[in-house]
Amino acid sequence: LLNNMTRSIIAGHSLDVIMQNLANDLASLLEADSCYITRWDPVKEQVFPVATNINSEHPFLKMEYPKGEKNLTTSALEAGRVLFIENASESPYTTPHFMRNFSERSFISIPLTYGENKLGAAVVGFNKLRQFTAEMLEHAEQAGNQIALAIWTMQQDFELKKHLQEV
């Protein structure tokens, strides 16, 4: 599946399609029920939803992340490492108010960073309480690196095209 993720990145033509494929592949890789990919905007200091593997009727893609409210994206970016949340209702990494939007009971929050650039997070959910293994951590870190590379590359490509149009 990591190879599929790499192929999706290389063959993808739009960030939306790539992110959707990566959300699907990451959920499969970690045997999860859901995957949510978010983007961090450092200027606005706010989180924005990007893609999910679950049905399009889910409110995630329309969610607004209040500025300054603790959530799984900001917590993973602040920690600078993969976070395992075995019981979301008792997590110090988010608020109960925010978690009301989700039915999952356990999560893995994977920070998406490229160098010093904080890009967002891939948050993988499990409907049942879950204990996590070292193998899952390794897969989550590898996948996070690939997703971060895809986002960074697409952002740089977009900025280059924008600059060339201005010139």
PDB file of C-alpha atoms in Angstrom:
ATOM      1  CA  LEU A   1       0.000   0.000   0.000  1.00  0.00           C
ATOM      2  CA  LEU A   2       2.892   2.385   0.592  1.00  0.00           C
ATOM      3  CA  ASN A   3       3.883   1.756  -3.026  1.00  0.00           C
ATOM      4  CA  ASN A   4       0.294   2.545  -4.113  1.00  0.00           C
ATOM      5  CA  MET A   5       0.526   5.791  -2.189  1.00  0.00           C
ATOM      6  CA  THR A   6       3.727   6.709  -4.002  1.00  0.00           C
ATOM      7  CA  ARG A   7       2.131   5.900  -7.367  1.00  0.00           C
ATOM      8  CA  SER A   8      -0.893   8.054  -6.486  1.00  0.00           C
ATOM      9  CA  ILE A   9       1.396  10.969  -5.742  1.00  0.00           C
ATOM     10  CA  ILE A  10       3.405  10.582  -8.942  1.00  0.00           C
ATOM     11  CA  ALA A  11       0.452   9.895 -11.258  1.00  0.00           C
ATOM     12  CA  GLY A  12      -1.961  12.406  -9.725  1.00  0.00           C
ATOM     13  CA  HIS A  13      -2.976  15.460 -11.657  1.00  0.00           C
ATOM     14  CA  SER A  14      -4.793  17.415  -8.997  1.00  0.00           C
ATOM     15  CA  LEU A  15      -4.273  17.805  -5.288  1.00  0.00           C
ATOM     16  CA  ASP A  16      -7.925  16.854  -4.594  1.00  0.00           C
ATOM     17  CA  VAL A  17      -7.604  13.510  -6.398  1.00  0.00           C
ATOM     18  CA  ILE A  18      -4.232  12.760  -4.818  1.00  0.00           C
ATOM     19  CA  MET A  19      -5.489  13.550  -1.304  1.00  0.00           C
ATOM     20  CA  GLN A  20      -8.612  11.430  -1.797  1.00  0.00           C
ATOM     21  CA  ASN A  21      -6.497   8.469  -2.948  1.00  0.00           C
ATOM     22  CA  LEU A  22      -4.081   8.948  -0.066  1.00  0.00           C
ATOM     23  CA  ALA A  23      -6.928   9.050   2.469  1.00  0.00           C
ATOM     24  CA  ASN A  24      -8.282   5.771   1.060  1.00  0.00           C
ATOM     25  CA  ASP A  25      -4.847   4.118   0.997  1.00  0.00           C
ATOM     26  CA  LEU A  26      -3.868   5.270   4.483  1.00  0.00           C
ATOM     27  CA  ALA A  27      -7.097   3.930   5.995  1.00  0.00           C
ATOM     28  CA  SER A  28      -6.435   0.586   4.287  1.00  0.00           C
ATOM     29  CA  LEU A  29      -2.768   0.520   5.317  1.00  0.00           C
ATOM     30  CA  LEU A  30      -3.598   1.029   8.990  1.00  0.00           C
ATOM     31  CA  GLU A  31      -6.784  -1.084   8.844  1.00  0.00           C
ATOM     32  CA  ALA A  32      -8.759   1.947   9.979  1.00  0.00           C
ATOM     33  CA  ASP A  33     -12.403   2.866   9.597  1.00  0.00           C
ATOM     34  CA  SER A  34     -11.723   6.435   8.550  1.00  0.00           C
ATOM     35  CA  CYS A  35      -9.038   8.872   7.478  1.00  0.00           C
ATOM     36  CA  TYR A  36      -9.212  12.654   7.563  1.00  0.00           C
ATOM     37  CA  ILE A  37      -6.535  14.813   5.950  1.00  0.00           C
ATOM     38  CA  THR A  38      -6.258  18.417   7.074  1.00  0.00           C
ATOM     39  CA  ARG A  39      -4.196  21.405   5.991  1.00  0.00           C
ATOM     40  CA  TRP A  40      -2.590  23.895   8.358  1.00  0.00           C
ATOM     41  CA  ASP A  41      -2.585  27.543   7.262  1.00  0.00           C
ATOM     42  CA  PRO A  42       0.298  29.239   9.115  1.00  0.00           C
ATOM     43  CA  VAL A  43      -0.859  32.732   8.144  1.00  0.00           C
ATOM     44  CA  LYS A  44      -4.401  32.281   9.513  1.00  0.00           C
ATOM     45  CA  GLU A  45      -3.146  29.839  12.188  1.00  0.00           C
ATOM     46  CA  GLN A  46      -6.077  27.603  11.384  1.00  0.00           C
ATOM     47  CA  VAL A  47      -6.869  24.043  10.285  1.00  0.00           C
ATOM     48  CA  PHE A  48      -8.866  23.297   7.111  1.00  0.00           C
ATOM     49  CA  PRO A  49     -10.333  19.938   5.995  1.00  0.00           C
ATOM     50  CA  VAL A  50      -8.894  18.553   2.740  1.00  0.00           C
ATOM     51  CA  ALA A  51      -9.993  14.941   2.171  1.00  0.00           C
ATOM     52  CA  THR A  52     -11.598  11.932   3.795  1.00  0.00           C
ATOM     53  CA  ASN A  53     -12.207   8.330   2.824  1.00  0.00           C
ATOM     54  CA  ILE A  54     -15.717   8.251   4.248  1.00  0.00           C
ATOM     55  CA  ASN A  55     -18.920   9.249   2.497  1.00  0.00           C
ATOM     56  CA  SER A  56     -19.257  12.749   1.169  1.00  0.00           C
ATOM     57  CA  GLU A  57     -22.272  13.413   3.416  1.00  0.00           C
ATOM     58  CA  HIS A  58     -20.026  13.404   6.494  1.00  0.00           C
ATOM     59  CA  PRO A  59     -19.718  16.909   7.924  1.00  0.00           C
ATOM     60  CA  PHE A  60     -15.888  16.774   8.010  1.00  0.00           C
ATOM     61  CA  LEU A  61     -15.345  18.487   4.662  1.00  0.00           C
ATOM     62  CA  LYS A  62     -17.608  21.358   5.757  1.00  0.00           C
ATOM     63  CA  MET A  63     -16.248  21.632   9.295  1.00  0.00           C
ATOM     64  CA  GLU A  64     -14.784  24.824  10.610  1.00  0.00           C
ATOM     65  CA  TYR A  65     -11.922  24.488  13.019  1.00  0.00           C
ATOM     66  CA  PRO A  66     -12.104  27.383  15.483  1.00  0.00           C
ATOM     67  CA  LYS A  67      -8.836  29.274  15.688  1.00  0.00           C
ATOM     68  CA  GLY A  68      -6.984  28.392  18.874  1.00  0.00           C
ATOM     69  CA  GLU A  69      -9.145  25.369  19.752  1.00  0.00           C
ATOM     70  CA  LYS A  70      -7.119  22.255  20.493  1.00  0.00           C
ATOM     71  CA  ASN A  71      -7.672  19.464  17.978  1.00  0.00           C
ATOM     72  CA  LEU A  72      -5.831  16.398  16.700  1.00  0.00           C
ATOM     73  CA  THR A  73      -4.109  18.323  13.889  1.00  0.00           C
ATOM     74  CA  THR A  74      -2.693  21.121  16.022  1.00  0.00           C
ATOM     75  CA  SER A  75      -1.700  18.682  18.776  1.00  0.00           C
ATOM     76  CA  ALA A  76       0.259  16.458  16.377  1.00  0.00           C
ATOM     77  CA  LEU A  77       1.960  19.460  14.768  1.00  0.00           C
ATOM     78  CA  GLU A  78       2.890  20.877  18.178  1.00  0.00           C
ATOM     79  CA  ALA A  79       4.222  17.507  19.367  1.00  0.00           C
ATOM     80  CA  GLY A  80       6.090  16.940  16.110  1.00  0.00           C
ATOM     81  CA  ARG A  81       5.361  13.226  16.229  1.00  0.00           C
ATOM     82  CA  VAL A  82       2.635  10.650  15.608  1.00  0.00           C
ATOM     83  CA  LEU A  83       0.077  10.653  18.413  1.00  0.00           C
ATOM     84  CA  PHE A  84      -1.830   7.560  19.465  1.00  0.00           C
ATOM     85  CA  ILE A  85      -5.208   8.323  20.990  1.00  0.00           C
ATOM     86  CA  GLU A  86      -6.473   5.023  22.358  1.00  0.00           C
ATOM     87  CA  ASN A  87      -9.594   6.559  23.913  1.00  0.00           C
ATOM     88  CA  ALA A  88     -10.704   9.829  22.311  1.00  0.00           C
ATOM     89  CA  SER A  89     -13.105  10.662  25.144  1.00  0.00           C
ATOM     90  CA  GLU A  90     -10.127  10.871  27.541  1.00  0.00           C
ATOM     91  CA  SER A  91      -7.625  12.527  25.203  1.00  0.00           C
ATOM     92  CA  PRO A  92      -5.586  15.567  26.239  1.00  0.00           C
ATOM     93  CA  TYR A  93      -4.995  16.259  22.520  1.00  0.00           C
ATOM     94  CA  THR A  94      -8.469  17.583  21.722  1.00  0.00           C
ATOM     95  CA  THR A  95     -11.638  18.853  23.345  1.00  0.00           C
ATOM     96  CA  PRO A  96     -14.850  16.906  24.011  1.00  0.00           C
ATOM     97  CA  HIS A  97     -16.719  19.678  22.162  1.00  0.00           C
ATOM     98  CA  PHE A  98     -14.693  19.063  19.019  1.00  0.00           C
ATOM     99  CA  MET A  99     -14.881  15.262  19.279  1.00  0.00           C
ATOM    100  CA  ARG A 100     -18.702  15.364  19.149  1.00  0.00           C
ATOM    101  CA  ASN A 101     -18.293  15.628  15.372  1.00  0.00           C
ATOM    102  CA  PHE A 102     -16.796  12.139  15.167  1.00  0.00           C
ATOM    103  CA  SER A 103     -18.092   8.657  16.009  1.00  0.00           C
ATOM    104  CA  GLU A 104     -14.667   6.988  16.155  1.00  0.00           C
ATOM    105  CA  ARG A 105     -13.305   5.966  19.552  1.00  0.00           C
ATOM    106  CA  SER A 106      -9.547   5.737  18.834  1.00  0.00           C
ATOM    107  CA  PHE A 107      -7.298   7.771  16.553  1.00  0.00           C
ATOM    108  CA  ILE A 108      -3.807   8.090  15.175  1.00  0.00           C
ATOM    109  CA  SER A 109      -2.861  11.680  14.391  1.00  0.00           C
ATOM    110  CA  ILE A 110       0.053  11.930  11.963  1.00  0.00           C
ATOM    111  CA  PRO A 111       1.719  15.326  11.609  1.00  0.00           C
ATOM    112  CA  LEU A 112       2.438  16.306   8.017  1.00  0.00           C
ATOM    113  CA  THR A 113       5.644  18.303   7.933  1.00  0.00           C
ATOM    114  CA  TYR A 114       8.280  18.959   5.304  1.00  0.00           C
ATOM    115  CA  GLY A 115      11.489  20.280   6.808  1.00  0.00           C
ATOM    116  CA  GLU A 116      10.361  23.003   9.190  1.00  0.00           C
ATOM    117  CA  ASN A 117       7.085  23.524   7.293  1.00  0.00           C
ATOM    118  CA  LYS A 118       3.927  22.438   9.103  1.00  0.00           C
ATOM    119  CA  LEU A 119       1.439  21.345   6.437  1.00  0.00           C
ATOM    120  CA  GLY A 120      -1.398  19.640   8.322  1.00  0.00           C
ATOM    121  CA  ALA A 121      -2.207  16.162   9.593  1.00  0.00           C
ATOM    122  CA  ALA A 122      -3.590  12.809   8.564  1.00  0.00           C
ATOM    123  CA  VAL A 123      -5.967  11.646  11.280  1.00  0.00           C
ATOM    124  CA  VAL A 124      -6.926   7.988  11.131  1.00  0.00           C
ATOM    125  CA  GLY A 125      -9.955   6.788  13.089  1.00  0.00           C
ATOM    126  CA  PHE A 126     -11.105   3.476  14.527  1.00  0.00           C
ATOM    127  CA  ASN A 127     -14.705   2.798  15.533  1.00  0.00           C
ATOM    128  CA  LYS A 128     -13.665   0.556  18.427  1.00  0.00           C
ATOM    129  CA  LEU A 129     -11.166   1.262  21.185  1.00  0.00           C
ATOM    130  CA  ARG A 130      -7.768   0.255  19.897  1.00  0.00           C
ATOM    131  CA  GLN A 131      -4.289  -0.394  21.221  1.00  0.00           C
ATOM    132  CA  PHE A 132      -1.504   0.498  18.833  1.00  0.00           C
ATOM    133  CA  THR A 133       1.697  -1.323  17.900  1.00  0.00           C
ATOM    134  CA  ALA A 134       5.225  -0.299  16.947  1.00  0.00           C
ATOM    135  CA  GLU A 135       4.502  -1.582  13.418  1.00  0.00           C
ATOM    136  CA  MET A 136       1.534   0.784  13.134  1.00  0.00           C
ATOM    137  CA  LEU A 137       3.743   3.651  14.286  1.00  0.00           C
ATOM    138  CA  GLU A 138       6.306   2.816  11.600  1.00  0.00           C
ATOM    139  CA  HIS A 139       3.628   2.622   8.878  1.00  0.00           C
ATOM    140  CA  ALA A 140       2.027   5.858  10.076  1.00  0.00           C
ATOM    141  CA  GLU A 141       5.367   7.693  10.012  1.00  0.00           C
ATOM    142  CA  GLN A 142       6.231   6.420   6.528  1.00  0.00           C
ATOM    143  CA  ALA A 143       2.812   7.291   5.154  1.00  0.00           C
ATOM    144  CA  GLY A 144       2.930  10.704   6.814  1.00  0.00           C
ATOM    145  CA  ASN A 145       6.248  11.443   5.135  1.00  0.00           C
ATOM    146  CA  GLN A 146       4.826  10.519   1.721  1.00  0.00           C
ATOM    147  CA  ILE A 147       1.649  12.570   2.190  1.00  0.00           C
ATOM    148  CA  ALA A 148       3.682  15.562   3.381  1.00  0.00           C
ATOM    149  CA  LEU A 149       5.925  15.268   0.328  1.00  0.00           C
ATOM    150  CA  ALA A 150       2.858  15.213  -1.955  1.00  0.00           C
ATOM    151  CA  ILE A 151       1.362  18.302  -0.329  1.00  0.00           C
ATOM    152  CA  TRP A 152       4.672  20.185  -0.336  1.00  0.00           C
ATOM    153  CA  THR A 153       5.381  19.317  -3.977  1.00  0.00           C
ATOM    154  CA  MET A 154       1.900  20.327  -5.112  1.00  0.00           C
ATOM    155  CA  GLN A 155       2.106  23.594  -3.154  1.00  0.00           C
ATOM    156  CA  GLN A 156       5.470  24.426  -4.687  1.00  0.00           C
ATOM    157  CA  ASP A 157       4.180  23.592  -8.162  1.00  0.00           C
ATOM    158  CA  PHE A 158       1.146  25.820  -7.620  1.00  0.00           C
ATOM    159  CA  GLU A 159       3.326  28.698  -6.365  1.00  0.00           C
ATOM    160  CA  LEU A 160       5.690  28.343  -9.331  1.00  0.00           C
ATOM    161  CA  LYS A 161       2.815  28.399 -11.837  1.00  0.00           C
ATOM    162  CA  LYS A 162       1.282  31.396 -10.082  1.00  0.00           C
ATOM    163  CA  HIS A 163       4.621  33.237 -10.185  1.00  0.00           C
ATOM    164  CA  LEU A 164       5.142  32.432 -13.875  1.00  0.00           C
ATOM    165  CA  GLN A 165       1.669  33.759 -14.729  1.00  0.00           C
ATOM    166  CA  GLU A 166       2.462  37.001 -12.918  1.00  0.00           C
ATOM    167  CA  VAL A 167       5.734  37.461 -14.842  1.00  0.00           C
TER     168      VAL A 167
END
